[in-house]
Coordinates of C-alpha atoms in Angstrom, one line a residue:
Chain A
X20 CA 22.6 21.8 43.4
X21 CA 25.0 20.8 42.6
X22 CA 25.3 17.1 42.3
X23 CA 25.1 17.5 38.5
X24 CA 28.2 19.7 38.5
X25 CA 30.0 17.4 40.8
X26 CA 29.2 14.4 38.7
X27 CA 30.2 16.1 35.5
X28 CA 33.5 17.2 36.9
X29 CA 34.1 13.7 38.3
X30 CA 33.3 12.2 34.9
X31 CA 35.7 14.7 33.2
X32 CA 38.4 13.8 35.6
X33 CA 37.7 10.1 35.1
X34 CA 38.0 10.6 31.3
X35 CA 41.3 12.5 31.7
X36 CA 42.9 9.9 33.9
X37 CA 41.7 7.1 31.7
X38 CA 43.0 8.8 28.6
X39 CA 46.4 9.1 30.2
X40 CA 46.4 5.4 31.4
X41 CA 45.1 4.2 28.1
X42 CA 47.9 6.0 26.2
X43 CA 50.4 4.2 28.3
X44 CA 48.8 0.8 28.5
X45 CA 48.5 -1.8 25.7
X46 CA 50.5 -4.6 24.2
X47 CA 53.5 -2.4 24.8
X48 CA 53.7 -0.4 28.0
X49 CA 54.9 3.2 27.2
X50 CA 55.8 5.2 30.3
X51 CA 55.5 8.9 30.4
X52 CA 59.2 9.6 29.9
X53 CA 59.0 7.9 26.5
X54 CA 56.5 10.5 25.3
X55 CA 58.9 12.5 23.2
X56 CA 58.8 12.8 19.4
X57 CA 62.2 11.1 18.9
X58 CA 61.4 8.0 20.9
X59 CA 60.8 5.0 18.7
X60 CA 57.6 4.2 20.6
X61 CA 56.1 7.7 20.0
X62 CA 54.3 6.7 16.7
X63 CA 52.5 4.0 18.6
X64 CA 51.0 6.8 20.8
X65 CA 50.5 9.4 18.2
X66 CA 49.3 7.3 15.3
X67 CA 47.7 4.3 16.9
X68 CA 46.5 4.9 20.4
X69 CA 45.7 8.6 20.2
X70 CA 43.2 8.5 17.3
X71 CA 41.6 5.4 18.7
X72 CA 41.2 7.0 22.1
X73 CA 39.7 10.2 20.6
X74 CA 37.3 8.1 18.6
X75 CA 36.2 6.1 21.7
X76 CA 35.5 9.3 23.5
X77 CA 33.6 10.9 20.6
X78 CA 31.6 7.8 19.8
X79 CA 30.9 7.1 23.4
X80 CA 29.7 10.6 24.0
X81 CA 27.5 10.7 20.9
X82 CA 25.9 7.4 21.8
X83 CA 25.4 8.3 25.4
X84 CA 23.8 11.6 24.5
X85 CA 21.6 10.0 21.8
X86 CA 20.4 7.5 24.3
X87 CA 19.5 10.1 26.9
X88 CA 17.8 12.2 24.2
X89 CA 15.8 9.2 22.8
X90 CA 14.7 8.1 26.3
X91 CA 13.6 11.7 27.1
X92 CA 11.8 12.1 23.8
X93 CA 10.0 8.7 23.9
X94 CA 9.6 9.0 27.7
X95 CA 10.7 5.4 27.9
X96 CA 13.7 4.3 29.9
X97 CA 14.1 1.3 27.6
X98 CA 14.5 3.4 24.4
X99 CA 17.8 3.0 22.6
X100 CA 19.2 5.1 19.8
X101 CA 19.3 2.0 17.6
X102 CA 15.5 1.8 17.9
X103 CA 14.8 4.1 15.0
X104 CA 16.6 2.3 12.3
X105 CA 19.5 4.7 11.6
X106 CA 22.1 2.4 13.0
X107 CA 20.8 -0.6 11.0
X108 CA 20.7 1.6 7.9
X109 CA 24.2 2.7 8.4
X110 CA 25.3 -0.9 9.0
X111 CA 23.5 -2.0 5.8
X112 CA 25.4 0.7 3.9
X113 CA 28.7 -0.5 5.3
X114 CA 27.8 -4.2 4.6
X115 CA 27.0 -3.3 1.0
X116 CA 30.5 -1.8 0.6
X117 CA 32.1 -4.9 2.1
X118 CA 29.9 -7.1 -0.1
X119 CA 31.2 -5.5 -3.3
X120 CA 34.7 -5.5 -1.9
X121 CA 34.9 -1.7 -1.9
X122 CA 36.5 -1.7 1.5
X123 CA 39.9 -1.3 -0.2
X124 CA 39.8 2.4 0.1
X125 CA 39.6 3.4 3.8
X126 CA 37.0 6.1 3.2
X127 CA 34.6 4.1 1.1
X128 CA 33.1 2.1 3.9
X129 CA 32.3 5.1 6.2
X130 CA 30.9 6.9 3.1
X131 CA 28.6 4.0 2.4
X132 CA 27.6 3.8 6.0
X133 CA 26.8 7.5 6.2
X134 CA 24.8 7.2 3.0
X135 CA 22.9 4.3 4.5
X136 CA 22.2 6.4 7.6
X137 CA 21.1 9.4 5.5
X138 CA 18.7 7.4 3.4
X139 CA 17.2 5.7 6.5
X140 CA 16.8 9.1 8.1
X141 CA 15.1 10.5 5.0
X142 CA 12.7 7.6 4.8
X143 CA 12.0 7.9 8.5
X144 CA 11.2 11.6 8.0
X145 CA 9.0 10.8 5.0
X146 CA 7.1 8.1 6.9
X147 CA 6.5 10.3 10.0
X148 CA 5.6 13.2 7.8
X149 CA 4.2 16.3 9.6
X150 CA 2.4 14.3 12.2
X151 CA 4.9 14.9 15.0
X152 CA 3.5 11.7 16.5
X153 CA 5.7 9.6 18.7
X154 CA 3.9 6.4 18.0
X155 CA 4.3 6.7 14.3
X156 CA 7.9 7.6 14.8
X157 CA 8.6 4.6 16.9
X158 CA 6.8 2.2 14.6
X159 CA 8.5 3.6 11.5
X160 CA 11.8 3.2 13.3
X161 CA 11.1 -0.4 14.2
X162 CA 10.0 -1.2 10.6
X163 CA 13.1 0.5 9.1
X164 CA 15.5 -1.3 11.4
X165 CA 13.9 -4.7 10.7
X166 CA 14.0 -4.1 6.9
X167 CA 17.6 -3.0 7.1
X168 CA 18.4 -6.0 9.3
X169 CA 16.9 -8.4 6.8
X170 CA 18.8 -6.8 3.9
X171 CA 22.0 -7.2 5.9
X172 CA 21.2 -10.9 6.5
X173 CA 20.5 -11.3 2.8
X174 CA 23.9 -9.7 2.0
X175 CA 25.7 -12.1 4.4
X176 CA 23.9 -15.2 2.9
X177 CA 24.7 -14.1 -0.7
X178 CA 28.2 -12.9 -0.1
X179 CA 30.4 -13.8 -3.1
X180 CA 33.3 -15.3 -1.0
X181 CA 33.6 -16.8 2.4
X182 CA 36.2 -14.0 3.0
X183 CA 33.5 -11.3 2.4
X184 CA 31.1 -13.1 4.7
X185 CA 33.6 -13.2 7.5
X186 CA 34.6 -9.6 6.9
X187 CA 30.9 -8.5 7.1
X188 CA 30.2 -10.6 10.2
X189 CA 33.4 -9.3 12.0
X190 CA 32.6 -5.7 11.0
X191 CA 29.1 -5.9 12.3
X192 CA 30.4 -6.7 15.8
X193 CA 31.8 -3.2 16.0
X194 CA 35.3 -2.2 17.0
X195 CA 37.8 0.7 17.1
X196 CA 40.8 -1.4 16.0
X197 CA 43.2 0.2 13.6
X198 CA 41.4 3.5 13.3
X199 CA 43.4 6.5 12.1
X200 CA 43.2 10.3 12.2
X201 CA 41.3 10.1 8.9
X202 CA 38.5 8.4 10.7
X203 CA 38.5 11.1 13.4
X204 CA 38.5 13.8 10.7
X205 CA 35.5 12.2 9.1
X206 CA 33.5 11.6 12.3
X207 CA 34.3 14.6 14.3
X208 CA 32.2 17.3 12.5
X209 CA 29.2 15.0 12.1
X210 CA 29.3 13.9 15.7
X211 CA 29.8 17.4 17.0
X212 CA 26.9 18.8 14.9
X213 CA 24.7 15.9 16.1
X214 CA 25.6 16.6 19.7
X215 CA 24.9 20.3 19.4
X216 CA 21.5 19.6 17.9
X217 CA 20.6 17.2 20.7
X218 CA 21.9 19.7 23.3
X219 CA 19.2 22.1 22.2
X220 CA 16.4 19.6 23.0
X221 CA 17.0 19.6 26.8
X222 CA 14.3 22.0 28.1
X223 CA 11.8 20.9 25.5
X224 CA 12.3 17.3 26.7
X225 CA 11.7 18.5 30.2
X226 CA 8.4 20.0 29.2
X227 CA 7.4 16.7 27.5
X228 CA 7.6 15.1 31.0
X229 CA 4.0 16.5 31.4
X230 CA 2.8 14.8 28.3
X231 CA 2.2 16.0 24.8
X232 CA -0.9 18.1 25.4
X233 CA 0.6 20.0 28.3
X234 CA 3.9 20.5 26.5
X235 CA 2.2 21.9 23.4
X236 CA 0.1 24.2 25.5
X237 CA 3.3 25.6 27.0
X238 CA 4.6 26.4 23.5
X239 CA 6.5 23.3 22.6
X240 CA 6.6 22.7 18.8
X241 CA 6.5 19.0 18.4
X242 CA 7.7 19.1 14.8
X243 CA 10.7 21.1 15.6
X244 CA 11.6 18.8 18.5
X245 CA 11.1 15.7 16.3
X246 CA 13.3 17.3 13.6
X247 CA 16.1 18.0 16.1
X248 CA 15.9 14.5 17.5
X249 CA 15.8 12.8 14.2
X250 CA 18.7 14.7 12.6
X251 CA 20.7 14.9 15.9
X252 CA 20.4 11.1 16.6
X253 CA 20.9 10.2 12.9
X254 CA 24.2 12.3 12.8
X255 CA 25.5 10.8 16.1
X256 CA 24.5 7.2 15.4
X257 CA 25.3 7.3 11.6
X258 CA 28.8 8.7 12.2
X259 CA 29.3 6.3 15.1
X260 CA 28.4 3.2 13.1
X261 CA 30.4 4.5 10.1
X262 CA 33.6 4.7 12.2
X263 CA 33.1 2.0 14.8
X264 CA 30.4 -0.4 13.5
X265 CA 27.5 -1.3 15.7
X266 CA 28.2 -0.8 19.4
X267 CA 25.0 -1.5 21.3
X268 CA 23.9 -0.8 24.8
X269 CA 25.9 2.3 25.4
X270 CA 23.0 4.6 24.7
X271 CA 20.7 2.4 26.7
X272 CA 22.8 1.8 29.8
X273 CA 24.5 5.2 30.3
X274 CA 21.4 7.3 31.1
X275 CA 20.4 4.8 33.8
X276 CA 23.9 5.0 35.3
X277 CA 23.7 8.8 35.7
X278 CA 20.0 9.1 36.8
X279 CA 20.7 8.1 40.5
X280 CA 23.1 11.1 40.7
X281 CA 21.3 13.8 38.8
X282 CA 17.6 12.8 39.1
X283 CA 15.2 12.0 36.3
X284 CA 14.8 15.4 34.7
X285 CA 15.6 14.7 31.0
X286 CA 17.8 17.8 30.5
X287 CA 19.8 17.1 33.6
X288 CA 20.6 13.6 32.2
X289 CA 22.0 14.8 28.8
X290 CA 25.5 16.1 29.6
X291 CA 26.4 13.5 32.2
X292 CA 25.2 10.8 29.8
X293 CA 27.5 12.1 27.1
X294 CA 30.5 12.2 29.5
X295 CA 29.6 8.8 31.0
X296 CA 29.2 7.3 27.6
X297 CA 32.6 8.6 26.6
X298 CA 34.2 7.2 29.8
X299 CA 32.4 3.8 29.4
X300 CA 33.4 3.3 25.8
X301 CA 37.0 4.5 26.5
X302 CA 37.4 2.1 29.4
X303 CA 35.9 -0.8 27.5
X304 CA 38.0 -0.1 24.5
X305 CA 41.2 0.3 26.5
X306 CA 40.5 -3.0 28.3
X307 CA 39.9 -5.0 25.0
X308 CA 43.0 -3.4 23.6
X309 CA 45.2 -4.2 26.6
X310 CA 43.9 -7.7 27.2
X311 CA 46.5 -10.3 26.3
X312 CA 44.3 -12.2 23.9
X313 CA 45.5 -13.6 20.6
X314 CA 43.0 -11.7 18.5
X315 CA 41.5 -8.7 20.0
X316 CA 38.1 -9.0 21.7
X317 CA 35.6 -7.0 19.6
X318 CA 34.4 -3.9 21.4
X319 CA 30.8 -4.5 20.2
X320 CA 30.9 -7.9 21.8
X321 CA 32.4 -6.6 25.0
X322 CA 29.6 -4.0 25.3
X323 CA 26.9 -6.6 24.6
X324 CA 28.4 -8.8 27.3
X325 CA 28.1 -5.9 29.7
X326 CA 24.7 -5.0 28.4
X327 CA 22.9 -8.3 28.9
X328 CA 23.5 -8.5 32.7
X329 CA 22.7 -4.8 33.0
X330 CA 19.4 -5.3 31.4
X331 CA 18.7 -8.1 33.8
X332 CA 19.5 -5.9 36.8
X333 CA 17.3 -3.1 35.4
X334 CA 14.4 -5.6 34.9
X335 CA 14.8 -6.9 38.5
X336 CA 14.8 -3.3 39.8
X337 CA 11.8 -2.3 37.8
X338 CA 10.0 -5.5 38.9
X339 CA 10.6 -4.5 42.5
X340 CA 9.2 -1.0 42.0
X341 CA 6.2 -2.2 40.0
X342 CA 5.3 -5.0 42.5
Chain B
X25 CA -9.3 44.3 25.4
X26 CA -8.2 41.2 27.4
X27 CA -10.9 38.8 26.6
X28 CA -10.7 35.2 25.3
X29 CA -13.4 34.5 22.7
X30 CA -14.5 31.7 20.5
X31 CA -16.1 32.8 17.2
X32 CA -18.4 30.2 15.7
X33 CA -15.9 27.4 16.1
X34 CA -16.7 24.2 14.1
X35 CA -14.6 21.1 14.1
X36 CA -15.0 17.5 12.9
X37 CA -13.1 14.7 14.5
X38 CA -13.2 11.2 13.1
X39 CA -16.1 12.2 10.8
X40 CA -18.2 13.4 13.8
X41 CA -19.1 17.1 14.2
X42 CA -17.7 17.7 17.7
X43 CA -18.1 21.5 17.7
X44 CA -20.8 23.2 15.7
X45 CA -20.6 27.0 15.4
X46 CA -19.7 27.5 19.1
X47 CA -19.4 31.2 20.0
X48 CA -18.6 32.3 23.5
X49 CA -16.5 34.9 25.2
X50 CA -14.8 34.7 28.5
X51 CA -14.0 37.5 31.0
X52 CA -11.0 37.8 33.2
X53 CA -11.6 37.4 37.0
X54 CA -14.5 35.0 36.5
X55 CA -14.9 31.3 36.6
X56 CA -16.7 29.7 33.7
X57 CA -17.8 26.1 34.0
X58 CA -18.2 24.2 30.8
X59 CA -20.8 21.5 31.3
X60 CA -22.5 18.9 29.1
X61 CA -22.9 15.2 28.7
X62 CA -20.0 13.0 27.5
X63 CA -19.2 13.7 23.9
X64 CA -20.8 17.2 24.0
X65 CA -17.5 18.8 22.9
X66 CA -16.4 20.3 26.2
X67 CA -12.8 19.0 26.1
X68 CA -12.6 19.8 22.4
X69 CA -13.7 23.4 23.0
X70 CA -10.9 23.7 25.6
X71 CA -8.4 22.2 23.2
X72 CA -9.4 24.7 20.6
X73 CA -9.0 27.6 23.0
X74 CA -5.6 26.2 24.1
X75 CA -4.6 25.7 20.4
X76 CA -4.2 21.9 20.5
X77 CA -6.9 21.6 17.8
X78 CA -7.3 24.0 14.9
X79 CA -11.0 24.6 14.2
X80 CA -12.2 24.1 10.6
X81 CA -14.3 27.2 10.7
X82 CA -14.4 30.1 13.0
X83 CA -11.5 31.4 15.1
X84 CA -10.3 31.9 18.6
X85 CA -9.5 35.5 19.6
X86 CA -7.0 36.1 22.4
X87 CA -7.0 39.7 23.7
X88 CA -8.9 40.7 20.6
X89 CA -6.3 39.3 18.2
X90 CA -6.8 36.0 16.2
X91 CA -4.8 33.1 17.7
X92 CA -2.7 32.8 14.6
X93 CA -1.3 36.3 15.0
X94 CA 0.3 35.3 18.3
X95 CA 3.6 33.4 18.6
X96 CA 3.4 30.1 20.4
X97 CA 5.5 31.4 23.2
X98 CA 3.4 34.5 23.8
X99 CA 0.2 32.4 23.7
X100 CA 1.7 29.9 26.2
X101 CA 2.2 32.9 28.5
X102 CA -1.4 33.9 28.1
X103 CA -3.1 30.6 28.4
X104 CA -2.3 27.8 30.8
X105 CA -3.8 24.3 30.2
X106 CA -4.3 21.6 32.8
X107 CA -5.1 18.6 30.6
X108 CA -7.3 15.8 31.7
X109 CA -5.7 13.0 33.8
X110 CA -2.3 14.8 33.3
X111 CA 0.5 12.2 33.3
X112 CA 4.0 12.7 34.6
X113 CA 6.4 10.6 32.7
X114 CA 9.5 10.9 34.8
X115 CA 9.6 10.7 38.5
X116 CA 10.9 14.1 39.3
X117 CA 10.5 16.0 42.6
X118 CA 7.7 18.4 43.2
X119 CA 9.7 21.6 42.9
X120 CA 11.2 20.5 39.6
X121 CA 7.8 19.6 38.3
X122 CA 6.2 22.9 39.2
X123 CA 9.2 24.7 37.7
X124 CA 8.4 23.1 34.4
X125 CA 5.5 25.5 34.2
X126 CA 7.9 28.3 33.7
X127 CA 8.8 26.9 30.3
X128 CA 7.1 29.7 28.3
X129 CA 9.0 32.4 30.3
X130 CA 12.4 30.9 30.7
X131 CA 15.4 32.0 28.6
X132 CA 18.3 29.8 27.6
X133 CA 20.3 31.1 30.5
X134 CA 18.6 29.4 33.3
X135 CA 16.2 30.4 36.1
X136 CA 15.7 34.0 37.0
X137 CA 14.5 35.4 40.3
X138 CA 11.1 36.0 38.7
X139 CA 10.9 32.3 37.9
X140 CA 11.7 31.3 41.4
X141 CA 9.2 33.7 42.9
X142 CA 6.5 32.5 40.5
X143 CA 7.1 28.9 41.4
X144 CA 7.1 29.7 45.1
X145 CA 3.8 31.6 44.8
X146 CA 2.2 28.8 42.8
X147 CA 3.3 26.2 45.4
X148 CA 2.0 28.4 48.2
X149 CA -1.3 29.0 46.4
X150 CA -2.0 25.3 46.0
X151 CA -0.5 24.4 49.4
X152 CA 2.2 22.1 48.2
X153 CA 5.3 23.9 49.5
X154 CA 5.9 21.3 52.1
X155 CA 6.2 18.6 49.4
X156 CA 8.9 20.5 47.4
X157 CA 11.6 17.9 47.8
X158 CA 9.3 14.8 47.5
X159 CA 9.3 12.7 44.4
X160 CA 6.0 12.7 42.4
X161 CA 5.4 9.0 43.0
X162 CA 5.4 9.5 46.7
X163 CA 2.3 11.7 46.6
X164 CA -1.4 10.8 47.0
X165 CA -3.8 11.4 44.2
X166 CA -5.0 14.7 45.8
X167 CA -1.5 16.0 46.4
X168 CA -0.6 15.1 42.9
X169 CA -3.6 17.0 41.4
X170 CA -2.6 20.1 43.4
X171 CA 1.0 19.9 42.3
X172 CA -0.2 19.7 38.6
X173 CA -2.3 22.7 39.2
X174 CA 0.6 24.5 40.7
X175 CA 2.6 23.7 37.5
X176 CA 0.0 25.6 35.4
X177 CA -0.1 28.5 37.9
X178 CA 3.6 28.8 37.9
X179 CA 3.3 30.0 34.3
X180 CA 1.2 32.9 35.6
X181 CA -1.3 32.6 32.7
X182 CA -4.0 35.2 32.2
X183 CA -6.3 32.3 31.4
X184 CA -6.5 29.0 33.2
X185 CA -8.1 26.2 31.2
X186 CA -8.7 23.1 33.4
X187 CA -10.1 19.9 31.9
X188 CA -11.9 17.9 34.7
X189 CA -9.5 18.8 37.4
X190 CA -11.6 17.1 40.0
X191 CA -11.6 13.6 38.5
X192 CA -10.3 11.0 41.0
X193 CA -10.3 13.4 44.0
X194 CA -12.1 12.8 47.2
X195 CA -14.8 15.3 48.3
X196 CA -12.5 17.3 50.5
X197 CA -9.8 17.6 47.8
X198 CA -12.5 18.5 45.3
X199 CA -13.7 21.4 47.4
X200 CA -10.1 22.5 48.0
X201 CA -9.4 22.5 44.3
X202 CA -12.6 24.5 43.6
X203 CA -11.5 27.0 46.2
X204 CA -8.1 27.2 44.5
X205 CA -9.8 27.9 41.1
X206 CA -11.8 30.7 42.8
X207 CA -8.6 32.2 44.2
X208 CA -7.1 32.2 40.7
X209 CA -10.1 34.1 39.4
X210 CA -10.0 36.4 42.4
X211 CA -6.4 37.2 41.5
X212 CA -7.6 38.5 38.1
X213 CA -7.1 35.6 35.7
X214 CA -10.0 34.0 33.8
X215 CA -10.8 30.4 34.7
X216 CA -12.5 28.0 32.3
X217 CA -13.1 24.6 33.8
X218 CA -14.7 21.5 32.4
X219 CA -16.8 19.9 35.1
X220 CA -19.1 16.9 35.3
X221 CA -20.7 17.5 38.7
X222 CA -23.5 20.1 38.5
X223 CA -23.1 20.8 42.2
X224 CA -19.5 21.8 41.7
X225 CA -20.5 24.1 38.9
X226 CA -23.1 25.7 41.1
X227 CA -20.6 26.2 43.8
X228 CA -17.7 27.6 41.8
X229 CA -19.0 29.1 38.6
X230 CA -19.9 32.7 37.9
X231 CA -21.0 31.6 34.5
X232 CA -22.0 28.3 33.0
X233 CA -21.6 27.2 29.4
X234 CA -23.9 24.2 28.7
X235 CA -23.0 22.2 25.7
X236 CA -24.8 19.4 24.0
X237 CA -23.9 17.7 20.7
X238 CA -21.3 20.3 19.9
X239 CA -23.7 23.3 20.3
X240 CA -24.2 25.7 23.1
X241 CA -27.5 25.0 24.8
X242 CA -27.4 27.8 27.3
X243 CA -25.0 30.3 28.7
X244 CA -25.3 32.5 31.8
X245 CA -25.2 32.4 35.6
X246 CA -25.6 28.9 37.0
X247 CA -28.9 29.6 38.7
X248 CA -30.4 30.6 35.4
X249 CA -28.9 28.0 33.2
X250 CA -29.2 24.9 35.4
X251 CA -33.0 24.4 35.5
X252 CA -34.6 21.0 35.8
X253 CA -36.0 21.4 32.3
X254 CA -32.6 22.0 30.7
X255 CA -30.9 19.3 32.7
X256 CA -33.6 16.9 31.5
X257 CA -33.2 18.0 27.9
X258 CA -29.3 17.8 27.8
X259 CA -28.5 15.0 30.3
X260 CA -31.6 13.0 30.0
X261 CA -32.1 12.8 33.8
X262 CA -34.7 14.1 36.2
X263 CA -33.4 16.5 38.8
X264 CA -34.3 18.2 42.0
X265 CA -32.7 21.5 42.9
X266 CA -32.6 22.7 46.5
X267 CA -30.8 24.9 48.9
X268 CA -29.1 23.9 52.1
X269 CA -29.9 25.8 55.3
X270 CA -26.8 27.9 54.9
X271 CA -27.7 28.8 51.3
X272 CA -25.6 26.4 49.2
X273 CA -27.6 25.3 46.1
X274 CA -27.5 21.6 45.2
X275 CA -28.9 19.3 42.6
X276 CA -29.9 15.7 43.0
X277 CA -30.4 13.7 39.8
X278 CA -32.5 10.6 39.3
X279 CA -33.2 8.4 36.2
X280 CA -36.0 9.7 34.0
X281 CA -38.0 6.5 34.3
X282 CA -38.4 6.6 38.1
X283 CA -40.3 9.8 38.0

């Protein structure tokens, strides 16, 4: 004790400071003394930066927490919330709405994405059935994500206009550009519910450290745990993809960043992963927003560019401990 | 009545009858060794008692009540299982791992004094207190086995079910672990342990349950159950049973053909 508490407080402070800086920084610098309702620059803060920052924090936290929960559940440090197909399903839903040009109404795309996530989750639950088996769960997830991926590729190749194609490809890269309070209203309840469900898995994930037999003998109900994980991750990932597109690596990287501080116990990793995920995505999104590039660098691409080298470092470190 | 009993348990796994009308009752304060050749159904019997498998016929009685009438949490407080070759999936430190054994007792609001006391007792009983802060990966096989046993003891179960707890241990650690099981029984809990080495069974057990092909061949004190005839009939080996000068019984097995 209590390195966890210290880390959580430090991450919270980091988020607070970054939010403040991020509200000021951007293509236009808005100092603190301009933060009054009658200043002409106030709408930039209230209507453009604020919702975007809130979304970055929410999506980052949900992805970080999902990643930590998935790694704990599968007992595999390389597990990622995208692994079980919900993000591909949500992306497919969004791509279908773009394909048919429904993106005109701002709420149609997220609604399609959420439907995609929901359908994928339902199929996953049907495939896994009442087995509670982690192997079936993983395989079903891999199958679903590859099927959804191939359907997405099909939609891209058959897109009616080059414009639709480019819209789909751009959307798939993931970003928080031009999000409004409507997106926050849509995503917040879903992400919050997902996070609450995942927060309940902590001690059960700890028990799973001892393997399935020992965990069951200690009173762990594998079906209940699987249900919490499936629904929790689906809500978090589905709502994240619906509002931000596919942003990879957050769920994979973040638990690894916090483990050196709080240890490997799965429940100890959950909260700091949520906070670190929020901070990571907030920093990354603030940077891509403030960078003086002609067209904004897509957040999804920025995260992938961070993720690749990170994976490499992870591999090298694992190789050293295995050797 | 605080007994643990199997009532004519039958179970098929993968089309094979693994348990065939197995009935046995176990008494607190005693060590029962479950013996038998590979595939005799020893581990499956333990799984049924621990509730990991549901028998097709028959039932398990815990304290006189059918298993199904207990909640999972209450059962987990009654029965502690040390599975075979228990894995540890995350490299946590020893104290954290042992504390996981309190899972059936813990509330949502964190550790109580009773939890901490039980963990400390379990660690003292298995002599792992000095490793408390060490990561699991820094332990030797013997130390690791003791820590895993401490995890089960931390739950303060009335019944300890151990599936081959001596596998991969050197002779000294095997004897230590057996002594530890005896201590658990002395403290009033019932111990049911799957063993392969007949010598260990003779050393530790008050009672032996000899299984073969999913049926009980014999049940009783080791000296009565483990006779050369029975060992030949169940294991298919010849055996010689003797006593050391200080009164420890031992068995030497040889292939049938060499007789």
